[in-house]
Amino acid sequence: MSLDAVLHHIDSDVPNAIDRLLELLRIPSISTDPAFKVDCERAADWLVSDLQALGISAEKRATPGHPMVVGHIDGKGPHLLFYGHYDVQPVDPLSLWDTPPFEPQLQDTPKGKVIRGRGASDDKGQLMTFVEACRAWIAVNGTLPCKITFFLEGEEESGSPSLVPFMRENADELKADIALICDTSMVSRGVPSIASQLRGMLKDEFTIIGPRIDLHSGYYGGPGLNPLREMARIIASFHDENTGRVAVEGFYDGVHEVPQEQLRQWQDCGFDEKEYLSSVGYTQPHGEKGYSTLEQQWARPTLEINGMWGGYTGAGSKTVIPSGAHCKLTCRLVGDMDPNTVRDKVRAHVEAHLSPDARVEWNDDFEGSPASVMNIKRPEFAAAQKALSDEWNREAVFTGMGGSIPIAGYFKTVLDMDAMLIGFANDDDAIHSPNEKYDLESFHKGIRSWARILDSLTADT
Amino acid sequence: MSLDAVLHHIDSDVPNAIDRLLELLRIPSISTDPAFKVDCERAADWLVSDLQALGISAEKRATPGHPMVVGHIDGKGPHLLFYGHYDVQPVDPLSLWDTPPFEPQLQDTPKGKVIRGRGASDDKGQLMTFVEACRAWIAVNGTLPCKITFFLEGEEESGSPSLVPFMRENADELKADIALICDTSMVSRGVPSIASQLRGMLKDEFTIIGPRIDLHSGYYGGPGLNPLREMARIIASFHDENTGRVAVEGFYDGVHEVPQEQLRQWQDCGFDEKEYLSSVGYTQPHGEKGYSTLEQQWARPTLEINGMWGGYTGAGSKTVIPSGAHCKLTCRLVGDMDPNTVRDKVRAHVEAHLSPDARVEWNDDFEGSPASVMNIKRPEFAAAQKALSDEWNREAVFTGMGGSIPIAGYFKTVLDMDAMLIGFANDDDAIHSPNEKYDLESFHKGIRSWARILDSLTADT
């Protein structure tokens, strides 16, 4: 049977696959730093050349920033698009790295072998799991089982400024049946995960203004309205202290409870709540009462304060009642919450809670994005779930994501494509941090997983 | 008669007096910011030189912080000590100044001419009213009518850390019959005022710490305790929203109600509550319900937030749950409130209101000072009241002060001296704020007032 042969080829080719990944990791393609522009080009060239070696018609495509790598290979059956990114995060503070970030190496650790180096996990190692699966498939079968478009970005770590314009300009070329994205992690070690719901986000910023000038807190302390106190009172009013719920009227419109079946999956998914919390200094979850940590993170909306400031903040003291106080906030959105509606409600809440003589000014610069909820009823999700479960000998789970991955939303909004987010990273991979690594198990079984997924997605063809 | 000659000399010398003040105002002697240390020295040098030009034996005296200026001139009769301060507040936010803060100028306004610039009112302009009165007296009479000690500080706006040690070390030199302090305002425009009760002050600063590192608000938004929200909740808990009272347990211990007789005086003192509030954008007093604006300002304690900050405060947004949030606060104290006891109560309140997983760190650098209540039965008070009434053609009133002038208390506690606080600032002087000014009328009639007071205090000699 051809899948067994492919998996066997993958196993025997792992040393070569590692060598190829190490080669790619040696290129310091830091996208945010202009000093590494030529290295981003080199990384793109390396990928073009590697894809071409597989018989894929790949090329580097210019953008105002770093280039895209786009490759096509024809085939029967469904048309898949694979997305990954070849750029990496900066490496500072360099002094905290135990080995040079761009001299990657295979290391033995108490948890097994790892590939150590910047980009090993995010996202070069993950990206190559798919490329290596294709390489093995071609080696065994002479061709791929379906039509595949490769779409590799070089600006993901610097805000993807060229992504949406490029997608719009090349919509016909990029449009496929479904997108596969390999830039996520497993919910816990050894538990294969398909991220099927991502929270959306709304940003806002406001200033509360009290007196028309800064006042002396001796002369006006007492009769004077203090916008810092006003701000504190309003921020405090955003939440119900007893339940941890957001107290903005209508905030939860469009929020749906997680189905019991999914809750059970999450309870059994091996997520170590205690470790997750204690690693940053918490002894308990602090969100809405009655919801687990995973629900609070994946399936419940938030109203979070990201910045708050006003008055004198320098050294020493200043006896001032300032004219204004400032707040930056973000709401994480789930289900059918509409960013614009939620923004209106939050603003109405603030306006309704203002004291006489206080007023509020809003920053209008921000856009919101709704939650992405994947259509897991599509047969591809069940096929991928079975493939992953077979490989990891553990039922693959549909997980949520607390953060936003804009690319998933862009495939939907720009190209009207659904996406499957499947990745093999672990929480201790130290992505964006010193000593980034990718477990050899993630790499090896990740390659095997994609081979199985390709097989399962094309089983009928 | 010599007083008339002195007053006449003052009138004719006003242009020169203004020039001298502008020179002093050009020196950016911001005491709280180490970057301006050399400017504080320059301001002290300028004063030493100016006093020496009057025949006063003046010198700069080193302290661990900014220097004191101490000057003596001998004479018969009573020994007066004059206190003022040559340091000024920081100027931020600079963007709100219409003219550069340290390029002072004489400006025409609808209410008459003003001297505009940082320190014009607080306290360089006020300080110079006394120096100019002495200058005129000497110009006319060749000498001053009594023995005078000049005691000018450079750390008043940064908590006067060197003041008490310096007073203790030089107690014999500084001890006089009574202290004259020119750092206060008139209760209303044109109503000469002697401040006879001053609120004390307590400063404190704390940081609330949640997670041990800054967190991503996608991954930890929900289960994560946010110290910004924690801070807002705790600040909001400091006050009872319905009564406006401070909700810290035992906060009002030692607070006394104002006697009916004094309340009646205050009602008749010409204080324009509506103007006082509306001039800064208020339509109503916002302090404790059941107390007049003057009572809230003069006779009731406060807990005020002077600075509050944490998280991302730059342009754009950052999806962060920060590790810490910060707050600077001051309490204004009245009656027999003890600063140390009140600080303990405020700290206990914060500790009691912390959520699990949050902790607080306190800045221990601040000292407090109790309220000061003057002995207005001393004959100097009646003499000064008559002199002021003559100059302003309006009975001078004994007022309270919302601000703290710890120096008044220190003269009592360290040197066992009573103090008379007489100042000519107006409420719209914008001290501590952008566009600070001092009315030319305050400056001119202030100089004349001191000449009259010198005369009245030495009438028997």
PDB file of C-alpha atoms in Angstrom, chain B residues 224-409:
ATOM      1  CA  GLY B 224      -4.831  35.601  33.666  1.00  0.00           C
ATOM      2  CA  LEU B 225      -4.998  38.095  36.534  1.00  0.00           C
ATOM      3  CA  ASN B 226      -4.354  41.551  35.085  1.00  0.00           C
ATOM      4  CA  PRO B 227      -2.647  43.956  37.511  1.00  0.00           C
ATOM      5  CA  LEU B 228      -4.114  46.915  35.616  1.00  0.00           C
ATOM      6  CA  ARG B 229      -7.631  45.748  36.411  1.00  0.00           C
ATOM      7  CA  GLU B 230      -6.513  44.897  39.932  1.00  0.00           C
ATOM      8  CA  MET B 231      -5.140  48.408  40.356  1.00  0.00           C
ATOM      9  CA  ALA B 232      -8.306  49.992  38.993  1.00  0.00           C
ATOM     10  CA  ARG B 233     -10.453  47.948  41.356  1.00  0.00           C
ATOM     11  CA  ILE B 234      -8.336  48.860  44.359  1.00  0.00           C
ATOM     12  CA  ILE B 235      -8.241  52.559  43.496  1.00  0.00           C
ATOM     13  CA  ALA B 236     -12.007  52.494  43.000  1.00  0.00           C
ATOM     14  CA  SER B 237     -12.381  50.899  46.441  1.00  0.00           C
ATOM     15  CA  PHE B 238     -10.672  53.850  48.136  1.00  0.00           C
ATOM     16  CA  HIS B 239     -13.896  55.898  48.026  1.00  0.00           C
ATOM     17  CA  ASP B 240     -17.545  55.392  48.801  1.00  0.00           C
ATOM     18  CA  GLU B 241     -19.199  56.345  45.553  1.00  0.00           C
ATOM     19  CA  ASN B 242     -22.412  57.540  47.233  1.00  0.00           C
ATOM     20  CA  THR B 243     -20.974  59.787  49.933  1.00  0.00           C
ATOM     21  CA  GLY B 244     -17.649  60.737  48.375  1.00  0.00           C
ATOM     22  CA  ARG B 245     -15.966  59.715  51.632  1.00  0.00           C
ATOM     23  CA  VAL B 246     -12.700  57.831  51.791  1.00  0.00           C
ATOM     24  CA  ALA B 247     -13.588  54.216  52.479  1.00  0.00           C
ATOM     25  CA  VAL B 248     -10.348  53.288  54.222  1.00  0.00           C
ATOM     26  CA  GLU B 249     -11.188  52.005  57.702  1.00  0.00           C
ATOM     27  CA  GLY B 250     -10.363  54.544  60.426  1.00  0.00           C
ATOM     28  CA  PHE B 251      -9.288  57.173  57.898  1.00  0.00           C
ATOM     29  CA  TYR B 252     -11.276  59.943  59.624  1.00  0.00           C
ATOM     30  CA  ASP B 253      -9.837  59.359  63.110  1.00  0.00           C
ATOM     31  CA  GLY B 254      -8.607  62.763  64.363  1.00  0.00           C
ATOM     32  CA  VAL B 255     -10.720  64.801  61.937  1.00  0.00           C
ATOM     33  CA  HIS B 256     -12.729  67.568  63.640  1.00  0.00           C
ATOM     34  CA  GLU B 257     -15.737  69.470  62.341  1.00  0.00           C
ATOM     35  CA  VAL B 258     -15.136  73.172  61.671  1.00  0.00           C
ATOM     36  CA  PRO B 259     -16.547  75.459  64.443  1.00  0.00           C
ATOM     37  CA  GLN B 260     -19.714  77.324  63.437  1.00  0.00           C
ATOM     38  CA  GLU B 261     -18.051  80.714  63.966  1.00  0.00           C
ATOM     39  CA  GLN B 262     -15.265  79.893  61.495  1.00  0.00           C
ATOM     40  CA  LEU B 263     -17.724  78.443  59.003  1.00  0.00           C
ATOM     41  CA  ARG B 264     -19.594  81.768  59.068  1.00  0.00           C
ATOM     42  CA  GLN B 265     -16.322  83.668  58.387  1.00  0.00           C
ATOM     43  CA  TRP B 266     -15.597  81.432  55.434  1.00  0.00           C
ATOM     44  CA  GLN B 267     -19.079  81.937  54.042  1.00  0.00           C
ATOM     45  CA  ASP B 268     -18.437  85.712  54.035  1.00  0.00           C
ATOM     46  CA  CYS B 269     -14.868  85.697  52.720  1.00  0.00           C
ATOM     47  CA  GLY B 270     -15.702  86.469  49.142  1.00  0.00           C
ATOM     48  CA  PHE B 271     -14.796  83.039  47.872  1.00  0.00           C
ATOM     49  CA  ASP B 272     -16.616  82.547  44.582  1.00  0.00           C
ATOM     50  CA  GLU B 273     -17.358  78.840  44.591  1.00  0.00           C
ATOM     51  CA  LYS B 274     -18.950  78.887  41.169  1.00  0.00           C
ATOM     52  CA  GLU B 275     -16.000  80.675  39.587  1.00  0.00           C
ATOM     53  CA  TYR B 276     -13.506  78.519  41.454  1.00  0.00           C
ATOM     54  CA  LEU B 277     -15.087  75.393  40.031  1.00  0.00           C
ATOM     55  CA  SER B 278     -16.087  76.618  36.592  1.00  0.00           C
ATOM     56  CA  SER B 279     -12.667  78.129  35.920  1.00  0.00           C
ATOM     57  CA  VAL B 280     -11.290  74.607  35.631  1.00  0.00           C
ATOM     58  CA  GLY B 281     -14.336  73.029  34.020  1.00  0.00           C
ATOM     59  CA  TYR B 282     -16.429  71.832  36.943  1.00  0.00           C
ATOM     60  CA  THR B 283     -20.124  72.557  37.467  1.00  0.00           C
ATOM     61  CA  GLN B 284     -20.252  71.208  41.012  1.00  0.00           C
ATOM     62  CA  PRO B 285     -17.980  70.133  43.880  1.00  0.00           C
ATOM     63  CA  HIS B 286     -17.041  66.451  43.756  1.00  0.00           C
ATOM     64  CA  GLY B 287     -15.860  65.828  47.305  1.00  0.00           C
ATOM     65  CA  GLU B 288     -17.650  64.629  50.409  1.00  0.00           C
ATOM     66  CA  LYS B 289     -21.352  65.259  50.260  1.00  0.00           C
ATOM     67  CA  GLY B 290     -22.664  67.635  52.954  1.00  0.00           C
ATOM     68  CA  TYR B 291     -19.584  69.872  52.999  1.00  0.00           C
ATOM     69  CA  SER B 292     -19.080  73.144  51.154  1.00  0.00           C
ATOM     70  CA  THR B 293     -16.366  73.494  48.532  1.00  0.00           C
ATOM     71  CA  LEU B 294     -14.203  75.479  50.975  1.00  0.00           C
ATOM     72  CA  GLU B 295     -14.648  72.882  53.677  1.00  0.00           C
ATOM     73  CA  GLN B 296     -13.781  70.112  51.204  1.00  0.00           C
ATOM     74  CA  GLN B 297     -10.668  72.019  50.275  1.00  0.00           C
ATOM     75  CA  TRP B 298      -9.535  73.338  53.661  1.00  0.00           C
ATOM     76  CA  ALA B 299     -10.972  71.212  56.418  1.00  0.00           C
ATOM     77  CA  ARG B 300     -11.573  67.719  55.036  1.00  0.00           C
ATOM     78  CA  PRO B 301      -8.961  65.049  54.351  1.00  0.00           C
ATOM     79  CA  THR B 302      -8.494  63.458  50.937  1.00  0.00           C
ATOM     80  CA  LEU B 303      -6.984  60.395  49.329  1.00  0.00           C
ATOM     81  CA  GLU B 304      -5.985  61.470  45.846  1.00  0.00           C
ATOM     82  CA  ILE B 305      -4.390  59.562  42.973  1.00  0.00           C
ATOM     83  CA  ASN B 306      -1.611  61.623  41.369  1.00  0.00           C
ATOM     84  CA  GLY B 307      -0.279  59.064  38.916  1.00  0.00           C
ATOM     85  CA  MET B 308      -1.325  55.665  37.635  1.00  0.00           C
ATOM     86  CA  TRP B 309       0.375  53.645  34.945  1.00  0.00           C
ATOM     87  CA  GLY B 310       1.148  50.239  33.543  1.00  0.00           C
ATOM     88  CA  GLY B 311       1.130  48.143  30.378  1.00  0.00           C
ATOM     89  CA  TYR B 312       1.666  49.569  26.934  1.00  0.00           C
ATOM     90  CA  THR B 313       1.344  53.338  26.698  1.00  0.00           C
ATOM     91  CA  GLY B 314       2.952  54.085  23.321  1.00  0.00           C
ATOM     92  CA  ALA B 315       1.379  54.596  19.928  1.00  0.00           C
ATOM     93  CA  GLY B 316      -0.757  51.819  18.499  1.00  0.00           C
ATOM     94  CA  SER B 317      -1.552  48.786  20.561  1.00  0.00           C
ATOM     95  CA  LYS B 318       0.129  45.842  22.219  1.00  0.00           C
ATOM     96  CA  THR B 319      -1.807  42.795  23.322  1.00  0.00           C
ATOM     97  CA  VAL B 320      -0.168  42.534  26.693  1.00  0.00           C
ATOM     98  CA  ILE B 321      -1.176  41.638  30.225  1.00  0.00           C
ATOM     99  CA  PRO B 322       1.626  43.396  32.048  1.00  0.00           C
ATOM    100  CA  SER B 323       3.371  42.014  35.072  1.00  0.00           C
ATOM    101  CA  GLY B 324       2.831  45.163  37.123  1.00  0.00           C
ATOM    102  CA  ALA B 325       0.755  48.330  37.579  1.00  0.00           C
ATOM    103  CA  HIS B 326       1.792  51.451  39.439  1.00  0.00           C
ATOM    104  CA  CYS B 327       0.138  54.171  41.491  1.00  0.00           C
ATOM    105  CA  LYS B 328       1.274  57.364  43.185  1.00  0.00           C
ATOM    106  CA  LEU B 329      -1.086  58.772  45.808  1.00  0.00           C
ATOM    107  CA  THR B 330      -1.256  61.566  48.337  1.00  0.00           C
ATOM    108  CA  CYS B 331      -3.517  62.033  51.326  1.00  0.00           C
ATOM    109  CA  ARG B 332      -4.281  65.527  52.587  1.00  0.00           C
ATOM    110  CA  LEU B 333      -4.539  65.481  56.358  1.00  0.00           C
ATOM    111  CA  VAL B 334      -6.450  67.732  58.768  1.00  0.00           C
ATOM    112  CA  GLY B 335      -6.862  68.118  62.500  1.00  0.00           C
ATOM    113  CA  ASP B 336      -4.998  65.503  64.478  1.00  0.00           C
ATOM    114  CA  MET B 337      -4.573  62.901  61.714  1.00  0.00           C
ATOM    115  CA  ASP B 338      -1.187  61.249  62.060  1.00  0.00           C
ATOM    116  CA  PRO B 339       0.633  60.628  58.761  1.00  0.00           C
ATOM    117  CA  ASN B 340       2.185  57.352  59.827  1.00  0.00           C
ATOM    118  CA  THR B 341      -1.069  55.960  61.135  1.00  0.00           C
ATOM    119  CA  VAL B 342      -2.941  56.993  58.007  1.00  0.00           C
ATOM    120  CA  ARG B 343      -0.267  55.432  55.800  1.00  0.00           C
ATOM    121  CA  ASP B 344      -0.600  52.169  57.695  1.00  0.00           C
ATOM    122  CA  LYS B 345      -4.369  52.255  57.226  1.00  0.00           C
ATOM    123  CA  VAL B 346      -4.142  52.945  53.507  1.00  0.00           C
ATOM    124  CA  ARG B 347      -1.621  50.147  53.064  1.00  0.00           C
ATOM    125  CA  ALA B 348      -3.770  47.768  55.089  1.00  0.00           C
ATOM    126  CA  HIS B 349      -6.723  48.666  52.860  1.00  0.00           C
ATOM    127  CA  VAL B 350      -4.763  47.798  49.729  1.00  0.00           C
ATOM    128  CA  GLU B 351      -3.446  44.538  51.158  1.00  0.00           C
ATOM    129  CA  ALA B 352      -6.943  43.556  52.263  1.00  0.00           C
ATOM    130  CA  HIS B 353      -8.357  44.187  48.790  1.00  0.00           C
ATOM    131  CA  LEU B 354      -5.736  42.218  46.809  1.00  0.00           C
ATOM    132  CA  SER B 355      -6.901  39.245  44.806  1.00  0.00           C
ATOM    133  CA  PRO B 356      -5.202  35.886  45.202  1.00  0.00           C
ATOM    134  CA  ASP B 357      -2.020  35.775  43.067  1.00  0.00           C
ATOM    135  CA  ALA B 358      -1.570  39.554  43.319  1.00  0.00           C
ATOM    136  CA  ARG B 359       0.931  41.197  45.612  1.00  0.00           C
ATOM    137  CA  VAL B 360       1.911  44.751  46.366  1.00  0.00           C
ATOM    138  CA  GLU B 361       5.274  46.471  46.761  1.00  0.00           C
ATOM    139  CA  TRP B 362       5.530  49.836  48.516  1.00  0.00           C
ATOM    140  CA  ASN B 363       7.948  52.647  47.969  1.00  0.00           C
ATOM    141  CA  ASP B 364       9.349  53.573  51.350  1.00  0.00           C
ATOM    142  CA  ASP B 365      10.915  56.855  50.317  1.00  0.00           C
ATOM    143  CA  PHE B 366       8.202  59.230  51.413  1.00  0.00           C
ATOM    144  CA  GLU B 367       7.639  61.080  54.674  1.00  0.00           C
ATOM    145  CA  GLY B 368       4.402  62.657  55.796  1.00  0.00           C
ATOM    146  CA  SER B 369       3.542  65.837  57.652  1.00  0.00           C
ATOM    147  CA  PRO B 370       0.542  66.538  59.872  1.00  0.00           C
ATOM    148  CA  ALA B 371      -1.811  69.490  59.445  1.00  0.00           C
ATOM    149  CA  SER B 372      -0.738  72.894  60.849  1.00  0.00           C
ATOM    150  CA  VAL B 373      -3.058  75.138  62.848  1.00  0.00           C
ATOM    151  CA  MET B 374      -1.626  78.627  63.601  1.00  0.00           C
ATOM    152  CA  ASN B 375      -1.861  80.585  66.862  1.00  0.00           C
ATOM    153  CA  ILE B 376      -3.710  83.635  65.517  1.00  0.00           C
ATOM    154  CA  LYS B 377      -3.909  85.178  68.989  1.00  0.00           C
ATOM    155  CA  ARG B 378      -0.324  86.474  68.625  1.00  0.00           C
ATOM    156  CA  PRO B 379      -0.232  90.280  68.114  1.00  0.00           C
ATOM    157  CA  GLU B 380       1.726  89.920  64.851  1.00  0.00           C
ATOM    158  CA  PHE B 381      -1.384  88.423  63.236  1.00  0.00           C
ATOM    159  CA  ALA B 382      -3.520  91.456  64.080  1.00  0.00           C
ATOM    160  CA  ALA B 383      -0.740  93.798  62.885  1.00  0.00           C
ATOM    161  CA  ALA B 384      -0.369  91.969  59.590  1.00  0.00           C
ATOM    162  CA  GLN B 385      -4.134  91.836  59.159  1.00  0.00           C
ATOM    163  CA  LYS B 386      -4.347  95.623  59.505  1.00  0.00           C
ATOM    164  CA  ALA B 387      -1.444  96.216  57.095  1.00  0.00           C
ATOM    165  CA  LEU B 388      -3.018  93.983  54.473  1.00  0.00           C
ATOM    166  CA  SER B 389      -6.449  95.528  54.990  1.00  0.00           C
ATOM    167  CA  ASP B 390      -4.937  98.984  54.420  1.00  0.00           C
ATOM    168  CA  GLU B 391      -3.192  97.969  51.215  1.00  0.00           C
ATOM    169  CA  TRP B 392      -6.098  96.083  49.659  1.00  0.00           C
ATOM    170  CA  ASN B 393      -8.845  98.302  51.073  1.00  0.00           C
ATOM    171  CA  ARG B 394     -10.681  95.178  52.240  1.00  0.00           C
ATOM    172  CA  GLU B 395     -10.559  93.358  55.559  1.00  0.00           C
ATOM    173  CA  ALA B 396      -7.950  90.628  55.469  1.00  0.00           C
ATOM    174  CA  VAL B 397      -9.310  87.197  56.394  1.00  0.00           C
ATOM    175  CA  PHE B 398      -7.932  84.184  58.196  1.00  0.00           C
ATOM    176  CA  THR B 399      -8.321  81.298  55.810  1.00  0.00           C
ATOM    177  CA  GLY B 400      -7.543  77.636  55.508  1.00  0.00           C
ATOM    178  CA  MET B 401      -5.307  76.066  52.907  1.00  0.00           C
ATOM    179  CA  GLY B 402      -5.954  72.922  50.958  1.00  0.00           C
ATOM    180  CA  GLY B 403      -2.344  72.509  50.035  1.00  0.00           C
ATOM    181  CA  SER B 404       0.336  71.420  52.403  1.00  0.00           C
ATOM    182  CA  ILE B 405       3.127  73.762  53.296  1.00  0.00           C
ATOM    183  CA  PRO B 406       5.070  71.456  55.570  1.00  0.00           C
ATOM    184  CA  ILE B 407       7.522  74.251  56.309  1.00  0.00           C
ATOM    185  CA  ALA B 408       4.950  75.917  58.566  1.00  0.00           C
ATOM    186  CA  GLY B 409       4.784  72.798  60.668  1.00  0.00           C
TER     187      GLY B 409
END
